[in-house]
Short mmCIF file of C-alpha atoms in Angstrom, two decimals:
data_model
loop_
_atom_site.label_atom_id
_atom_site.label_comp_id
_atom_site.label_asym_id
_atom_site.label_seq_id
_atom_site.Cartn_x
_atom_site.Cartn_y
_atom_site.Cartn_z
CA ASP A 1 0.00 0.00 0.00
CA ALA A 2 1.26 3.45 -0.90
CA LYS A 3 2.24 5.52 2.11
CA THR A 4 1.55 9.12 3.02
CA THR A 5 3.71 11.48 5.04
CA GLN A 6 2.27 14.35 7.08
CA PRO A 7 3.72 16.75 9.66
CA ASN A 8 3.01 15.69 13.22
CA SER A 9 1.40 18.98 14.16
CA MET A 10 0.55 22.43 12.88
CA GLU A 11 -0.73 25.58 14.46
CA SER A 12 -3.08 28.20 13.08
CA ASN A 13 -4.82 31.34 14.19
CA GLU A 14 -8.57 31.51 14.20
CA GLU A 15 -10.13 33.05 11.08
CA GLU A 16 -6.97 32.45 9.04
CA PRO A 17 -6.51 29.92 6.22
CA VAL A 18 -4.74 26.65 6.98
CA HIS A 19 -2.79 24.56 4.48
CA LEU A 20 -2.22 20.98 5.59
CA PRO A 21 0.35 19.18 3.42
CA CYS A 22 0.58 15.50 2.55
CA ASN A 23 3.32 13.74 0.59
CA HIS A 24 2.51 10.55 -1.30
CA SER A 25 5.44 10.05 -3.64
CA THR A 26 4.59 6.38 -4.30
CA ILE A 27 0.99 7.03 -5.30
CA SER A 28 -0.26 4.96 -8.22
CA GLY A 29 -2.20 6.39 -11.12
CA THR A 30 -5.47 4.96 -9.86
CA ASP A 31 -5.25 5.96 -6.20
CA TYR A 32 -7.71 8.49 -4.85
CA ILE A 33 -6.52 10.92 -2.18
CA HIS A 34 -8.86 11.03 0.80
CA TRP A 35 -8.83 13.28 3.85
CA TYR A 36 -10.50 12.53 7.15
CA ARG A 37 -10.38 14.40 10.42
CA GLN A 38 -10.96 13.28 13.97
CA LEU A 39 -12.28 15.69 16.56
CA PRO A 40 -11.66 14.91 20.24
CA SER A 41 -13.78 12.02 21.52
CA GLN A 42 -15.33 11.40 18.12
CA GLY A 43 -14.84 8.99 15.26
CA PRO A 44 -13.04 10.05 12.09
CA GLU A 45 -15.09 12.24 9.79
CA TYR A 46 -14.80 12.30 6.01
CA VAL A 47 -13.61 15.67 4.70
CA ILE A 48 -12.90 15.42 0.99
CA HIS A 49 -11.36 13.26 -1.72
CA GLY A 50 -10.02 13.66 -5.23
CA LEU A 51 -8.08 11.99 -8.03
CA THR A 52 -6.35 14.58 -10.22
CA SER A 53 -8.26 17.83 -10.23
CA ASN A 54 -8.62 20.22 -7.34
CA VAL A 55 -11.84 19.70 -5.39
CA ASN A 56 -14.00 21.97 -3.28
CA ASN A 57 -16.81 21.22 -0.87
CA ARG A 58 -18.47 22.97 2.03
CA MET A 59 -15.81 21.85 4.46
CA ALA A 60 -12.55 22.37 2.61
CA SER A 61 -10.62 22.44 -0.64
CA LEU A 62 -8.16 19.85 -1.89
CA ALA A 63 -5.28 20.96 -4.06
CA ILE A 64 -3.48 18.13 -5.86
CA ALA A 65 -0.04 18.62 -7.36
CA GLU A 66 0.29 18.08 -11.09
CA ASP A 67 2.50 15.01 -10.56
CA ARG A 68 0.13 13.82 -7.80
CA LYS A 69 3.03 13.19 -5.43
CA SER A 70 1.63 15.64 -2.93
CA SER A 71 -1.61 17.31 -1.97
CA THR A 72 -2.79 20.06 0.35
CA LEU A 73 -5.97 20.27 2.35
CA ILE A 74 -7.08 23.88 2.64
CA LEU A 75 -9.34 25.15 5.39
CA HIS A 76 -10.25 28.63 4.24
CA ARG A 77 -11.01 30.14 7.63
CA ALA A 78 -9.98 28.08 10.62
CA THR A 79 -12.31 27.99 13.59
CA LEU A 80 -11.75 26.54 17.04
CA ARG A 81 -13.94 23.64 15.98
CA ASP A 82 -11.42 22.71 13.28
CA ALA A 83 -8.89 21.68 15.92
CA ALA A 84 -8.50 17.96 15.18
CA VAL A 85 -6.21 15.30 13.81
CA TYR A 86 -6.24 15.32 10.00
CA TYR A 87 -5.49 12.10 8.12
CA CYS A 88 -4.39 11.89 4.49
CA ILE A 89 -5.11 8.46 2.99
CA LEU A 90 -4.74 6.80 -0.40
CA ARG A 91 -7.46 4.48 -1.68
CA PRO A 92 -7.50 2.54 -4.94
CA GLN A 93 -9.92 3.60 -7.63
CA SER A 94 -10.94 -0.02 -8.10
CA GLY A 95 -12.33 -0.03 -4.63
CA GLY A 96 -10.10 -1.80 -2.13
CA PHE A 97 -11.25 -1.95 1.46
CA LYS A 98 -8.10 -1.57 3.49
CA THR A 99 -7.93 1.99 4.77
CA ILE A 100 -4.62 2.54 6.51
CA PHE A 101 -4.61 5.52 8.80
CA GLY A 102 -1.20 6.98 9.63
CA ALA A 103 -0.49 9.25 12.56
CA GLY A 104 -2.02 12.29 10.85
CA THR A 105 -1.44 15.98 11.58
CA ARG A 106 -2.72 17.43 14.81
CA LEU A 107 -4.02 20.93 14.08
CA PHE A 108 -4.06 23.45 16.91
CA VAL A 109 -6.19 26.58 16.42
CA LYS A 110 -5.48 29.63 18.54
CA ALA A 111 -8.18 32.15 19.37
CA ASP B 1 -27.84 13.48 8.54
CA ALA B 2 -27.81 9.68 8.80
CA ARG B 3 -25.31 8.39 11.34
CA VAL B 4 -23.64 5.18 12.41
CA THR B 5 -24.77 4.32 15.92
CA GLN B 6 -22.58 2.44 18.36
CA THR B 7 -23.52 1.08 21.76
CA PRO B 8 -22.45 1.21 24.47
CA ARG B 9 -20.44 4.43 24.37
CA HIS B 10 -18.43 3.36 27.38
CA LYS B 11 -17.77 -0.04 28.95
CA VAL B 12 -15.70 -0.88 32.01
CA THR B 13 -15.39 -4.51 33.00
CA GLU B 14 -13.04 -6.94 34.61
CA MET B 15 -10.57 -9.16 32.87
CA GLY B 16 -12.10 -12.42 31.71
CA GLN B 17 -15.57 -11.03 31.12
CA GLU B 18 -17.32 -11.17 27.76
CA VAL B 19 -17.75 -7.86 26.00
CA THR B 20 -20.20 -7.21 23.18
CA MET B 21 -20.13 -4.02 21.15
CA ARG B 22 -22.92 -3.19 18.73
CA CYS B 23 -23.13 -1.08 15.62
CA GLN B 24 -26.05 0.07 13.51
CA PRO B 25 -24.73 1.04 10.07
CA ILE B 26 -26.33 3.72 7.97
CA LEU B 27 -29.44 2.37 6.24
CA GLY B 28 -28.61 1.21 2.73
CA HIS B 29 -24.88 0.89 3.28
CA ASN B 30 -23.51 -2.52 2.30
CA THR B 31 -20.07 -2.39 3.91
CA VAL B 32 -19.17 -2.39 7.59
CA PHE B 33 -15.75 -1.94 9.14
CA TRP B 34 -14.51 -2.42 12.69
CA TYR B 35 -11.47 -0.42 13.81
CA ARG B 36 -9.58 -0.20 17.08
CA GLN B 37 -7.75 2.93 18.20
CA THR B 38 -5.04 3.12 20.84
CA MET B 39 -2.43 5.75 21.58
CA MET B 40 0.35 3.37 20.63
CA GLN B 41 -1.04 1.83 17.44
CA GLY B 42 -3.40 4.48 16.16
CA LEU B 43 -6.37 3.30 14.06
CA GLU B 44 -6.20 -0.36 13.07
CA LEU B 45 -8.65 -2.21 10.84
CA LEU B 46 -9.95 -5.32 12.60
CA ALA B 47 -12.62 -6.68 10.26
CA TYR B 48 -14.57 -5.86 7.13
CA PHE B 49 -17.99 -7.00 5.94
CA ARG B 50 -19.64 -6.63 2.55
CA ASN B 51 -23.32 -7.46 2.22
CA ARG B 52 -23.12 -9.00 5.71
CA ALA B 53 -20.42 -11.47 4.66
CA PRO B 54 -17.05 -11.24 6.41
CA LEU B 55 -14.39 -10.55 3.81
CA ASP B 56 -11.40 -9.93 6.00
CA ASP B 57 -10.79 -10.30 9.71
CA SER B 58 -7.06 -10.68 9.59
CA GLY B 59 -6.62 -7.75 11.96
CA MET B 60 -8.43 -9.52 14.81
CA PRO B 61 -6.96 -11.86 17.42
CA LYS B 62 -8.84 -15.00 16.34
CA ASP B 63 -8.81 -16.78 19.65
CA ARG B 64 -10.82 -14.15 21.52
CA PHE B 65 -12.44 -11.79 19.04
CA SER B 66 -15.41 -12.47 16.80
CA ALA B 67 -17.38 -10.22 14.47
CA GLU B 68 -20.79 -10.92 12.99
CA MET B 69 -23.65 -9.27 11.16
CA PRO B 70 -26.88 -10.99 12.21
CA ASP B 71 -28.79 -8.72 9.87
CA ALA B 72 -28.22 -5.68 7.69
CA THR B 73 -28.97 -3.29 10.56
CA LEU B 74 -26.70 -4.79 13.20
CA ALA B 75 -23.02 -5.61 13.43
CA THR B 76 -21.45 -7.00 16.59
CA LEU B 77 -17.91 -7.31 17.86
CA LYS B 78 -17.35 -9.69 20.77
CA ILE B 79 -14.36 -10.27 22.97
CA GLN B 80 -14.29 -13.40 25.11
CA PRO B 81 -12.40 -13.54 27.38
CA SER B 82 -11.37 -9.90 27.60
CA GLU B 83 -7.87 -8.85 28.63
CA PRO B 84 -6.46 -5.50 29.82
CA ARG B 85 -4.57 -5.11 26.51
CA ASP B 86 -7.97 -4.97 24.75
CA SER B 87 -8.60 -1.57 26.34
CA ALA B 88 -9.10 0.86 23.46
CA VAL B 89 -11.73 2.80 21.54
CA TYR B 90 -13.53 0.60 19.04
CA PHE B 91 -15.06 2.28 16.01
CA CYS B 92 -17.56 0.98 13.53
CA ALA B 93 -17.84 2.54 10.07
CA SER B 94 -20.15 1.90 7.15
CA GLY B 95 -20.03 2.71 3.47
CA LEU B 96 -21.41 1.91 0.08
CA ALA B 97 -19.53 -0.34 -2.32
CA PRO B 98 -20.72 -0.49 -5.92
CA ASP B 99 -21.86 -3.83 -7.31
CA GLY B 100 -18.98 -5.88 -8.63
CA GLN B 101 -16.37 -4.22 -6.43
CA ILE B 102 -14.93 -5.85 -3.35
CA GLY B 103 -14.59 -2.50 -1.67
CA THR B 104 -15.10 1.15 -2.29
CA ASN B 105 -13.26 4.42 -2.61
CA GLN B 106 -16.34 6.20 -1.39
CA PRO B 107 -16.28 7.75 2.11
CA GLN B 108 -16.54 5.66 5.23
CA HIS B 109 -18.92 7.00 7.87
CA PHE B 110 -17.78 6.41 11.43
CA GLY B 111 -19.68 6.10 14.66
CA ASP B 112 -18.51 7.81 17.84
CA GLY B 113 -16.97 4.61 19.17
CA THR B 114 -17.11 2.44 22.25
CA ARG B 115 -14.48 3.28 24.85
CA LEU B 116 -13.55 -0.03 26.44
CA SER B 117 -11.60 -0.38 29.67
CA ILE B 118 -10.63 -3.84 30.90
CA LEU B 119 -9.46 -3.85 34.52
#
């Protein structure tokens, strides 16, 4: 399974944009890039996913590098509620079932 | 919004006791996953079901853990006998896999977990 690499932690100020990076240099051409986040005392929550093009939804934006070896999750205006662990995961387009969660990035948001 | 429901939310019991954790997947979802989360190991996949059939339980200790889906609205994870090292948060997730695919790249929807403490 292709691996992802994320910083252990990041810090942001409230109301400012946050860019959470993820490296996946061994990604295959058919792997989707998924992001989940886990708030304290809750289960992981789906955020966004994409294949090649940048994606936007109500929660965040996903920017995917042209060579697909890295991606960035963008929270446009961080709130205190966005403080969580963010996981970047690769999943095969054909639909495998193994979802391997790494350590993720713990995001701290300062008021 | 539809949610995955897990019960109980918390369970404290003594070593050797049987523990049963229950999960109600989102109506219409045909895949169910059981995960375990600890500080040391993070999130680990224990078992996976598709259309109620177990497809992979290689992540579970076979001698004490068992996972079943008696019907499409209920998944159970049992530990017998329980040991202190089983203390963790156990999450259930459900999703929708298209026909003809063993799995899915669609989102998994997680419950809020069962926090298990074995004394």
